[in-house]
């Protein structure tokens, strides 16, 4: 808390606004001057106000976004938890925080990072000795997150830090343990890396790729776990490793929501034996699933009691029952019918069939054969294929239909629908991580560096999602991206007056002031 102090210097009295704080390094109370008010008389009245002589402006640094995310880090007490888990001193813990703030902000390479940190207000905020800031100090911070041991093993303290920070944010909520898991792929631009292998990448590529698996919470979209994955490894094969991590962290009775590409008998059985539940979507190619998808005609499904509304406003029909599926004797199953999608699929297929009837152009016929897929069966003649009319008729029965399932027998159709289709949030999380947080390009070569980097990404996304949560408390229509654009013109200005350097933050608008005050960032911005 700030208070006023009057000091005598020579024959005059001067008044200052000061505040007390506890120095975490020396572990003793200290005092710092916030503002000089001027020369005063014996009654404390200002008789000579301070004047500022500016010889030159020595620098200007954008601090709006930096203050926002730093305030969230302080709220989570991130530096203290880094210190404790990594067993490092305060300065080393701040170096890790700087890596995180760099990932979420300027994304500078390690060679340029020391200069950026030195120019920023971070050393002042954290009382960091700028003489200790260099490339080697950040290399040591990365090493502390994850490093190889003398016997050739790997000590990944970053995973322990992810576990600790997950406990921290979950300790502030009663959110149920319902987690989404998915994998994204990134191109690898280095020469060699144990994670980088030929694998699937959207659009196709001849380069090596690597994967990143992410687990997020259903309601707050906060991260639970972030891991690097070998590029050639199937997403289905990564599920059991994630389950083992969550189980080792002490999670019980949690529900995992997986993409249909990760659904297999083996994964379902493994998840259930681990004490967890699973909600998923069964691939349409599964014979058992197709029998359920075509079980009822539209007239038995499209009824008011089965109507469910999505968050987007779109309406679908759902109907649940219990039946054998994926090797289990009984699972809760829900059939979803989307009439709008069914109409679209009807029209697309009928359009292809109609075009096939009218077209003789060889190039167009080749395109239609590709578009029809399994419905184009080999046949003698000029075209070399014909339409599988029986297959087209059967496909029509499944248009706009999806089969969901849950190993939790208590879930109803609407509950399963809301839980599964809210998984769009993890796709948005990946968009943020690959976009604003600049996941790629990946150039680390050593496995320990990449594993340490996944923790930096985890912490950066935690600050982002936590900031989004805090903003929505008062401004439901605002996103973090919009707020960053609103505060991007706030700068810390340093001016030289004789031998003295002073600094202040540029004046904030009323809107900027309210936003920053709400998230607790105002106190880190000095006034001019």
Coordinates of C-alpha atoms in Angstrom, one line a residue:
X1 CA 0.0 0.0 0.0
X2 CA 1.3 3.5 -0.9
X3 CA 1.8 6.2 1.6
X4 CA 3.4 9.7 1.8
X5 CA 6.8 10.4 3.4
X6 CA 8.5 13.8 4.0
X7 CA 12.3 14.0 4.0
X8 CA 14.6 16.8 4.9
X9 CA 17.5 17.3 2.5
X10 CA 19.7 20.3 3.5
X11 CA 17.4 23.1 4.6
X12 CA 14.4 22.0 2.5
X13 CA 11.6 19.4 3.0
X14 CA 10.6 17.1 0.1
X15 CA 7.6 14.8 -0.1
X16 CA 7.5 11.4 -1.8
X17 CA 4.9 8.7 -2.4
X18 CA 6.4 5.4 -1.4
X19 CA 5.4 1.8 -0.8
X20 CA 6.8 -1.1 1.2
X21 CA 7.5 -4.5 -0.1
X22 CA 9.3 -7.7 1.0
X23 CA 12.5 -8.5 -0.8
X24 CA 12.3 -12.3 -1.6
X25 CA 16.0 -12.6 -2.1
X26 CA 17.3 -10.8 1.1
X27 CA 14.1 -11.8 2.9
X28 CA 13.6 -8.4 4.6
X29 CA 11.2 -5.4 4.2
X30 CA 12.3 -2.7 1.7
X31 CA 10.9 0.6 0.6
X32 CA 10.7 2.1 -2.9
X33 CA 9.7 5.5 -4.2
X34 CA 6.7 5.6 -6.5
X35 CA 6.6 9.3 -7.2
X36 CA 8.3 12.6 -6.2
X37 CA 5.7 15.2 -5.3
X38 CA 7.9 18.2 -4.8
X39 CA 9.3 20.6 -2.1
X40 CA 6.8 21.2 0.7
X41 CA 6.6 23.6 3.7
X42 CA 6.4 22.6 7.4
X43 CA 2.6 21.9 7.0
X44 CA 3.2 19.6 4.1
X45 CA 1.9 21.9 1.4
X46 CA 3.6 21.7 -1.9
X47 CA 5.4 25.0 -2.6
X48 CA 7.6 23.9 -5.6
X49 CA 6.2 21.3 -7.9
X50 CA 8.7 18.9 -9.6
X51 CA 9.7 19.8 -13.1
X52 CA 11.1 17.4 -15.7
X53 CA 14.0 18.2 -17.9
X54 CA 14.2 15.9 -20.8
X55 CA 17.5 15.7 -22.7
X56 CA 16.7 12.7 -24.9
X57 CA 14.3 9.7 -25.2
X58 CA 16.6 6.7 -24.7
X59 CA 14.0 4.0 -25.6
X60 CA 10.4 2.9 -26.0
X61 CA 9.1 -0.6 -25.4
X62 CA 5.5 -1.9 -26.0
X63 CA 4.2 -3.2 -22.6
X64 CA 0.4 -3.5 -22.9
X65 CA 0.4 -7.2 -23.8
X66 CA 3.4 -8.0 -21.6
X67 CA 1.8 -6.5 -18.5
X68 CA -1.4 -8.4 -19.2
X69 CA 0.2 -11.8 -19.3
X70 CA 2.7 -11.0 -16.5
X71 CA -0.3 -10.1 -14.2
X72 CA -1.8 -13.5 -14.9
X73 CA 1.6 -15.2 -14.2
X74 CA 1.7 -13.3 -10.9
X75 CA -1.9 -14.3 -10.1
X76 CA -0.8 -18.0 -10.6
X77 CA 2.4 -17.4 -8.6
X78 CA 4.2 -19.0 -11.5
X79 CA 7.7 -18.0 -10.5
X80 CA 7.5 -19.5 -7.1
X81 CA 6.2 -22.8 -8.5
X82 CA 9.0 -22.9 -11.1
X83 CA 11.5 -22.3 -8.3
X84 CA 10.1 -25.1 -6.2
X85 CA 9.7 -27.8 -8.9
X86 CA 12.9 -27.1 -10.8
X87 CA 14.9 -26.5 -7.6
X88 CA 16.4 -23.2 -8.8
X89 CA 16.9 -19.7 -7.4
X90 CA 14.7 -16.8 -8.1
X91 CA 16.6 -15.4 -11.1
X92 CA 16.7 -18.8 -12.8
X93 CA 13.0 -19.2 -12.3
X94 CA 12.4 -15.7 -13.8
X95 CA 14.5 -16.8 -16.9
X96 CA 11.9 -19.6 -17.4
X97 CA 9.1 -17.1 -17.1
X98 CA 10.9 -14.9 -19.7
X99 CA 11.0 -17.9 -22.1
X100 CA 7.2 -18.3 -21.6
X101 CA 6.5 -14.5 -22.1
X102 CA 8.7 -14.6 -25.2
X103 CA 6.7 -17.5 -26.6
X104 CA 3.5 -15.6 -26.1
X105 CA 4.9 -12.3 -27.4
X106 CA 7.8 -11.4 -29.6
X107 CA 9.1 -14.9 -30.2
X108 CA 12.7 -13.9 -30.4
X109 CA 15.5 -16.5 -30.8
X110 CA 17.8 -17.2 -27.8
X111 CA 20.5 -15.0 -29.3
X112 CA 18.2 -11.9 -29.2
X113 CA 16.3 -12.8 -26.1
X114 CA 18.7 -11.3 -23.5
X115 CA 18.5 -7.8 -25.2
X116 CA 14.7 -7.9 -25.3
X117 CA 14.4 -8.9 -21.6
X118 CA 17.0 -6.2 -20.6
X119 CA 15.0 -3.5 -22.4
X120 CA 11.7 -4.7 -21.0
X121 CA 10.4 -3.9 -17.5
X122 CA 10.7 -7.5 -16.4
X123 CA 14.0 -7.0 -14.5
X124 CA 12.3 -4.2 -12.5
X125 CA 9.1 -6.2 -11.9
X126 CA 11.1 -9.2 -10.7
X127 CA 14.2 -7.4 -9.3
X128 CA 16.3 -9.4 -11.7
X129 CA 20.0 -8.6 -12.0
X130 CA 20.5 -7.7 -15.6
X131 CA 24.1 -8.6 -15.4
X132 CA 23.1 -12.2 -15.1
X133 CA 21.0 -12.1 -18.4
X134 CA 22.8 -13.7 -21.4
X135 CA 22.3 -16.5 -23.9
X136 CA 24.0 -19.0 -21.6
X137 CA 21.5 -18.1 -18.7
X138 CA 18.6 -19.0 -21.0
X139 CA 20.3 -22.1 -22.2
X140 CA 20.6 -23.2 -18.5
X141 CA 16.9 -22.5 -18.0
X142 CA 16.0 -24.8 -20.9
X143 CA 18.4 -27.4 -19.6
X144 CA 16.7 -27.3 -16.2
X145 CA 13.3 -27.9 -17.8
X146 CA 14.6 -31.1 -19.4
X147 CA 18.1 -32.6 -19.9
X148 CA 19.9 -35.9 -20.5
X149 CA 21.5 -37.6 -17.5
X150 CA 25.1 -39.1 -17.5
X151 CA 23.7 -42.6 -17.9
X152 CA 21.9 -41.6 -21.1
X153 CA 18.4 -41.2 -19.5
X154 CA 16.2 -38.1 -19.6
X155 CA 15.2 -36.0 -16.6
X156 CA 12.0 -34.1 -17.6
X157 CA 11.3 -31.7 -14.8
X158 CA 9.1 -29.8 -17.2
X159 CA 6.5 -32.5 -16.9
X160 CA 6.5 -32.1 -13.2
X161 CA 6.0 -28.4 -13.6
X162 CA 3.0 -29.1 -15.9
X163 CA 1.6 -31.3 -13.3
X164 CA 2.1 -28.7 -10.6
X165 CA 0.6 -25.8 -12.6
X166 CA -2.4 -28.0 -13.5
X167 CA -3.0 -28.6 -9.7
X168 CA -2.7 -24.8 -9.2
X169 CA -5.4 -23.8 -11.6
X170 CA -7.6 -26.7 -10.8
X171 CA -7.4 -25.8 -7.1
X172 CA -9.4 -22.7 -7.9
X173 CA -12.3 -24.5 -9.5
X174 CA -14.7 -27.4 -9.0
X175 CA -14.7 -28.1 -12.7
X176 CA -15.3 -31.9 -13.3
X177 CA -12.4 -33.9 -14.8
X178 CA -13.6 -34.0 -18.4
X179 CA -10.7 -33.6 -20.7
X180 CA -10.2 -33.4 -24.5
X181 CA -7.2 -34.9 -26.1
X182 CA -6.0 -34.4 -29.7
X183 CA -2.8 -34.2 -31.7
X184 CA -1.5 -31.7 -34.2
X185 CA 1.4 -32.0 -36.6
X186 CA 4.2 -29.5 -37.4
X187 CA 6.8 -29.5 -40.1
X188 CA 10.4 -29.9 -38.9
X189 CA 12.9 -27.5 -40.4
X190 CA 16.1 -28.8 -38.8
X191 CA 18.6 -31.4 -40.1
X192 CA 17.8 -34.3 -37.8
X193 CA 15.7 -35.0 -34.7
X194 CA 14.5 -38.2 -33.0
X195 CA 10.9 -36.8 -33.1
X196 CA 10.9 -35.8 -36.7
X197 CA 9.9 -38.5 -39.1
X198 CA 7.9 -38.9 -42.4
X199 CA 4.3 -38.7 -41.4
X200 CA 0.9 -37.3 -42.2
X201 CA 0.6 -33.5 -42.7
X202 CA -2.4 -31.6 -44.1
X203 CA -1.9 -30.8 -47.7
X204 CA 0.8 -33.5 -48.1
X205 CA 4.5 -33.0 -47.8
X206 CA 7.8 -34.9 -48.4
X207 CA 9.4 -33.3 -45.3
X208 CA 9.7 -34.7 -41.8
X209 CA 7.0 -33.8 -39.3
X210 CA 6.5 -34.1 -35.6
X211 CA 3.4 -34.2 -33.4
X212 CA 2.2 -32.4 -30.3
X213 CA -0.4 -34.0 -28.1
X214 CA -2.5 -31.7 -26.0
X215 CA -5.0 -32.4 -23.2
X216 CA -7.3 -29.5 -22.2
X217 CA -10.2 -29.1 -19.8
X218 CA -13.7 -29.1 -21.1
X219 CA -15.1 -26.0 -19.4
X220 CA -12.2 -23.6 -19.0
X221 CA -10.1 -24.9 -21.9
X222 CA -7.0 -24.7 -19.7
X223 CA -4.1 -27.1 -20.6
X224 CA -3.6 -30.3 -18.6
X225 CA -0.7 -31.8 -20.5
X226 CA 1.4 -31.1 -23.6
X227 CA 3.7 -33.7 -25.1
X228 CA 5.9 -34.1 -28.2
X229 CA 5.1 -37.2 -30.4
X230 CA 7.1 -38.9 -33.1
X231 CA 6.0 -37.9 -36.6
X232 CA 5.3 -41.4 -37.9
X233 CA 3.3 -42.5 -34.9
X234 CA -0.4 -43.0 -35.3
X235 CA -2.6 -40.8 -33.2
X236 CA -4.4 -44.0 -32.0
X237 CA -1.2 -45.3 -30.5
X238 CA -0.6 -42.1 -28.4
X239 CA -3.7 -42.5 -26.3
X240 CA -2.4 -45.1 -23.8
X241 CA 0.7 -43.0 -23.1
X242 CA -1.5 -40.0 -22.3
X243 CA -3.7 -42.2 -20.0
X244 CA -0.7 -43.4 -18.1
X245 CA 0.5 -39.9 -17.5
X246 CA -2.9 -38.7 -16.2
X247 CA -3.2 -41.8 -14.0
X248 CA 0.3 -41.3 -12.6
X249 CA -0.7 -37.7 -11.7
X250 CA -3.4 -39.1 -9.5
X251 CA -6.5 -38.4 -11.6
X252 CA -9.4 -40.7 -10.9
X253 CA -12.9 -41.1 -12.5
X254 CA -12.0 -38.7 -15.3
X255 CA -13.7 -38.7 -18.7
X256 CA -11.6 -38.5 -21.8
X257 CA -13.2 -37.2 -25.0
X258 CA -11.3 -38.4 -28.1
X259 CA -11.5 -37.8 -31.9
X260 CA -13.0 -40.6 -33.9
X261 CA -9.5 -41.3 -35.4
X262 CA -8.3 -42.5 -32.0
X263 CA -11.1 -44.9 -31.3
X264 CA -10.2 -48.6 -31.2
X265 CA -11.2 -51.6 -29.1
X266 CA -7.8 -51.6 -27.5
X267 CA -8.0 -48.0 -26.5
X268 CA -11.5 -48.4 -25.1
X269 CA -10.5 -51.4 -23.0
X270 CA -7.3 -49.7 -21.8
X271 CA -9.1 -46.5 -20.7
X272 CA -11.8 -48.4 -18.9
X273 CA -9.3 -50.7 -17.1
X274 CA -7.4 -47.5 -16.0
X275 CA -10.5 -46.4 -14.1
X276 CA -11.5 -43.7 -16.6
X277 CA -14.5 -43.2 -18.9
X278 CA -14.5 -42.4 -22.6
X279 CA -16.9 -40.4 -24.8
X280 CA -16.3 -40.7 -28.5
X281 CA -17.6 -40.9 -32.1
X282 CA -17.5 -44.3 -33.8
X283 CA -16.0 -44.3 -37.4
X284 CA -18.7 -44.9 -40.0
X285 CA -16.6 -47.6 -41.5
X286 CA -17.1 -49.8 -38.4
X287 CA -19.7 -52.5 -39.4
X288 CA -21.2 -52.7 -36.0
X289 CA -21.6 -48.9 -35.9
X290 CA -23.2 -48.8 -39.4
X291 CA -25.9 -51.3 -38.2
X292 CA -26.8 -48.9 -35.4
X293 CA -26.6 -45.8 -37.6
X294 CA -29.2 -47.2 -40.0
X295 CA -31.3 -48.8 -37.3
X296 CA -34.2 -46.4 -37.3
X297 CA -36.0 -44.4 -40.1
X298 CA -36.1 -40.6 -39.8
X299 CA -39.7 -40.8 -38.7
X300 CA -38.6 -42.6 -35.5
X301 CA -35.9 -40.1 -34.7
X302 CA -37.1 -36.7 -35.9
X303 CA -39.4 -36.0 -32.9
X304 CA -39.6 -33.0 -30.5
X305 CA -38.5 -35.1 -27.5
X306 CA -35.3 -35.9 -29.3
X307 CA -34.4 -32.4 -30.3
X308 CA -31.1 -30.9 -29.1
X309 CA -29.6 -27.4 -29.8
X310 CA -25.9 -26.8 -30.4
X311 CA -24.2 -23.8 -29.0
X312 CA -24.1 -22.4 -32.6
X313 CA -27.9 -22.5 -32.6
X314 CA -28.1 -25.4 -35.1
X315 CA -30.6 -28.1 -34.1
X316 CA -30.2 -31.9 -34.3
X317 CA -32.1 -35.0 -33.1
X318 CA -30.5 -37.5 -30.7
X319 CA -31.7 -40.8 -29.3
X320 CA -29.8 -43.0 -26.8
X321 CA -29.9 -46.6 -25.8
X322 CA -27.6 -49.3 -24.4
X323 CA -26.1 -52.0 -26.6
X324 CA -22.9 -54.0 -27.3
X325 CA -20.1 -52.0 -29.0
X326 CA -16.3 -52.1 -29.6
X327 CA -16.0 -55.4 -27.8
X328 CA -17.9 -54.4 -24.7
X329 CA -21.2 -56.1 -23.8
X330 CA -22.9 -52.9 -23.0
X331 CA -22.2 -49.2 -23.8
X332 CA -24.3 -46.1 -23.8
X333 CA -25.0 -45.3 -27.5
X334 CA -26.5 -42.2 -29.0
X335 CA -27.5 -41.7 -32.6
X336 CA -27.3 -38.1 -33.9
X337 CA -29.3 -37.0 -36.9
X338 CA -28.5 -33.6 -38.5
X339 CA -31.2 -32.9 -41.1
X340 CA -29.4 -30.0 -42.6
X341 CA -26.2 -32.0 -43.1
X342 CA -28.3 -34.9 -44.4
X343 CA -29.8 -32.7 -47.1
X344 CA -26.4 -31.4 -48.1
X345 CA -25.0 -34.9 -48.4
X346 CA -28.1 -36.0 -50.4
X347 CA -27.6 -33.1 -52.8
X348 CA -23.8 -33.6 -53.2
X349 CA -24.2 -37.3 -54.0
X350 CA -27.1 -36.8 -56.4
X351 CA -25.1 -34.1 -58.1
X352 CA -22.2 -36.4 -58.7
X353 CA -24.6 -39.2 -60.0
X354 CA -26.3 -36.7 -62.3
X355 CA -23.0 -35.4 -63.7
X356 CA -21.9 -39.0 -64.3
X357 CA -25.0 -39.6 -66.4
X358 CA -24.4 -36.6 -68.6
X359 CA -20.6 -36.5 -68.9
X360 CA -18.5 -38.0 -71.6
X361 CA -15.3 -35.9 -71.1
X362 CA -12.5 -38.3 -69.9
X363 CA -10.9 -35.7 -67.6
X364 CA -14.3 -35.0 -65.9
X365 CA -15.0 -38.8 -65.6
X366 CA -11.7 -39.2 -63.9
X367 CA -12.6 -36.5 -61.4
X368 CA -16.1 -38.0 -60.8
X369 CA -14.5 -41.4 -60.1
X370 CA -12.3 -39.9 -57.5
X371 CA -15.2 -38.0 -55.9
X372 CA -17.5 -41.1 -55.8
X373 CA -14.8 -43.2 -54.1
X374 CA -16.1 -46.6 -53.1
X375 CA -19.3 -46.0 -55.1
X376 CA -17.3 -46.2 -58.4
X377 CA -16.7 -49.9 -59.0
X378 CA -14.6 -51.3 -61.8
X379 CA -16.6 -52.4 -64.9
X380 CA -15.8 -53.2 -68.6
X381 CA -16.4 -50.5 -71.1
X382 CA -15.1 -47.1 -72.2
X383 CA -15.4 -45.5 -68.7
X384 CA -13.8 -48.4 -66.8
X385 CA -16.2 -48.1 -63.9
X386 CA -19.9 -47.9 -63.1
X387 CA -22.0 -46.6 -60.2
X388 CA -22.7 -49.0 -57.3
X389 CA -26.4 -48.1 -57.1
X390 CA -27.1 -50.5 -54.2
X391 CA -24.2 -48.9 -52.3
X392 CA -25.5 -45.4 -53.1
X393 CA -28.9 -46.3 -51.7
X394 CA -27.3 -47.7 -48.5
X395 CA -25.1 -44.6 -48.1
X396 CA -28.1 -42.4 -48.3
X397 CA -29.5 -44.1 -45.2
X398 CA -26.5 -42.8 -43.2
X399 CA -26.5 -39.2 -44.5
X400 CA -26.3 -36.6 -41.7
X401 CA -26.0 -39.4 -39.0
X402 CA -23.3 -40.0 -36.4
X403 CA -23.0 -42.6 -33.7
X404 CA -21.7 -41.4 -30.3
X405 CA -20.9 -43.7 -27.3
X406 CA -19.9 -43.4 -23.7
X407 CA -18.6 -46.0 -21.3
X408 CA -20.5 -44.1 -18.6
X409 CA -23.9 -45.8 -18.6
X410 CA -25.5 -42.9 -16.8
X411 CA -25.2 -40.4 -19.6
X412 CA -28.2 -39.4 -21.7
X413 CA -28.2 -38.5 -25.4
X414 CA -28.2 -34.8 -24.8
X415 CA -25.3 -35.0 -22.3
X416 CA -23.2 -37.1 -24.7
X417 CA -23.9 -34.7 -27.5
X418 CA -23.0 -31.6 -25.5
X419 CA -19.8 -33.2 -24.1
X420 CA -18.5 -34.5 -27.5
X421 CA -19.3 -31.6 -29.8
X422 CA -17.8 -29.1 -27.4
X423 CA -14.5 -30.6 -28.3
X424 CA -14.3 -27.9 -31.0
X425 CA -12.6 -26.0 -28.2
X426 CA -9.5 -28.1 -28.4
X427 CA -9.3 -27.3 -32.2
X428 CA -9.5 -23.6 -31.2
X429 CA -6.7 -24.2 -28.7
X430 CA -4.5 -25.7 -31.4
X431 CA -5.3 -22.7 -33.6
X432 CA -4.1 -20.4 -30.9
X433 CA -1.0 -22.4 -30.2
X434 CA 0.0 -22.6 -33.8
X435 CA -1.1 -19.0 -34.5
X436 CA -0.7 -16.4 -31.7
X437 CA 1.7 -18.5 -29.7
X438 CA 3.8 -19.5 -32.8
X439 CA 4.3 -23.2 -32.1
X440 CA 6.4 -23.5 -35.3
X441 CA 8.7 -23.6 -37.0
X442 CA 10.5 -26.2 -34.9
X443 CA 14.3 -26.1 -35.2
X444 CA 15.5 -27.8 -32.0
X445 CA 17.4 -30.9 -32.7
X446 CA 17.9 -32.5 -29.3
X447 CA 15.1 -34.4 -27.7
X448 CA 15.6 -32.8 -24.3
X449 CA 15.3 -29.3 -25.9
X450 CA 12.0 -30.3 -27.6
X451 CA 10.6 -31.8 -24.4
X452 CA 11.5 -28.7 -22.5
X453 CA 9.9 -26.6 -25.3
X454 CA 6.6 -28.4 -24.8
X455 CA 6.5 -27.2 -21.2
X456 CA 7.2 -23.6 -22.4
X457 CA 4.2 -24.0 -24.8
X458 CA 2.1 -25.4 -22.0
X459 CA 2.8 -22.5 -19.7
X460 CA 2.3 -20.0 -22.5
X461 CA -1.1 -21.4 -23.4
X462 CA -2.0 -21.5 -19.7
X463 CA -1.4 -17.8 -19.4
X464 CA -3.5 -17.2 -22.6
X465 CA -6.5 -19.3 -21.5
X466 CA -6.4 -17.9 -18.0
X467 CA -6.3 -14.4 -19.4
X468 CA -9.3 -15.3 -21.6
X469 CA -11.1 -16.6 -18.5
X470 CA -10.4 -13.4 -16.5
X471 CA -11.5 -11.1 -19.4
X472 CA -14.8 -12.9 -19.9
X473 CA -15.7 -12.4 -16.3
X474 CA -16.5 -8.8 -17.1
X475 CA -16.3 -8.6 -20.9
X476 CA -18.0 -11.7 -22.4
X477 CA -17.7 -10.6 -26.0
X478 CA -14.0 -9.8 -25.9
X479 CA -11.3 -12.3 -26.8
X480 CA -7.6 -12.1 -25.8
X481 CA -6.7 -11.3 -29.4
X482 CA -9.0 -8.3 -29.4
X483 CA -7.7 -7.1 -26.1
X484 CA -4.1 -7.3 -27.3
X485 CA -5.0 -5.1 -30.3
X486 CA -6.6 -2.6 -27.8
X487 CA -3.5 -2.3 -25.7
X488 CA -0.8 -2.6 -28.4
X489 CA -0.1 1.1 -28.4
X490 CA 0.8 1.3 -24.6
X491 CA 4.6 1.8 -24.4
X492 CA 7.1 2.2 -21.6
X493 CA 9.2 5.3 -22.4
X494 CA 12.7 6.0 -21.0
X495 CA 14.0 9.5 -21.0
X496 CA 17.4 10.9 -20.1
X497 CA 17.7 14.0 -17.9
X498 CA 21.3 14.8 -17.2
X499 CA 22.8 11.6 -15.6
X500 CA 19.4 10.4 -14.5
X501 CA 17.1 8.0 -16.5
X502 CA 13.4 8.2 -15.8
X503 CA 10.6 6.1 -17.2
X504 CA 6.8 6.2 -17.5
X505 CA 4.0 4.5 -19.4
X506 CA 2.1 6.3 -22.1
X507 CA -1.3 7.6 -21.1
X508 CA -4.0 4.9 -21.3
X509 CA -7.5 5.4 -22.6
X510 CA -10.5 4.8 -20.2
X511 CA -11.2 1.5 -22.0
X512 CA -7.6 0.4 -21.7
X513 CA -7.4 1.4 -18.1
X514 CA -10.5 -0.6 -17.1
X515 CA -9.3 -3.7 -19.0
X516 CA -5.9 -3.7 -17.4
X517 CA -7.2 -2.9 -14.0
X518 CA -9.6 -5.8 -14.2
X519 CA -6.9 -8.3 -14.9
X520 CA -4.5 -6.8 -12.3
X521 CA -2.0 -5.4 -14.8
X522 CA -2.4 -1.6 -14.0
X523 CA -0.1 -1.8 -10.9
X524 CA 2.8 -2.8 -13.2
X525 CA 2.6 0.2 -15.4
X526 CA 4.1 3.4 -14.0
X527 CA 2.5 6.8 -14.7
X528 CA 4.0 9.7 -16.3

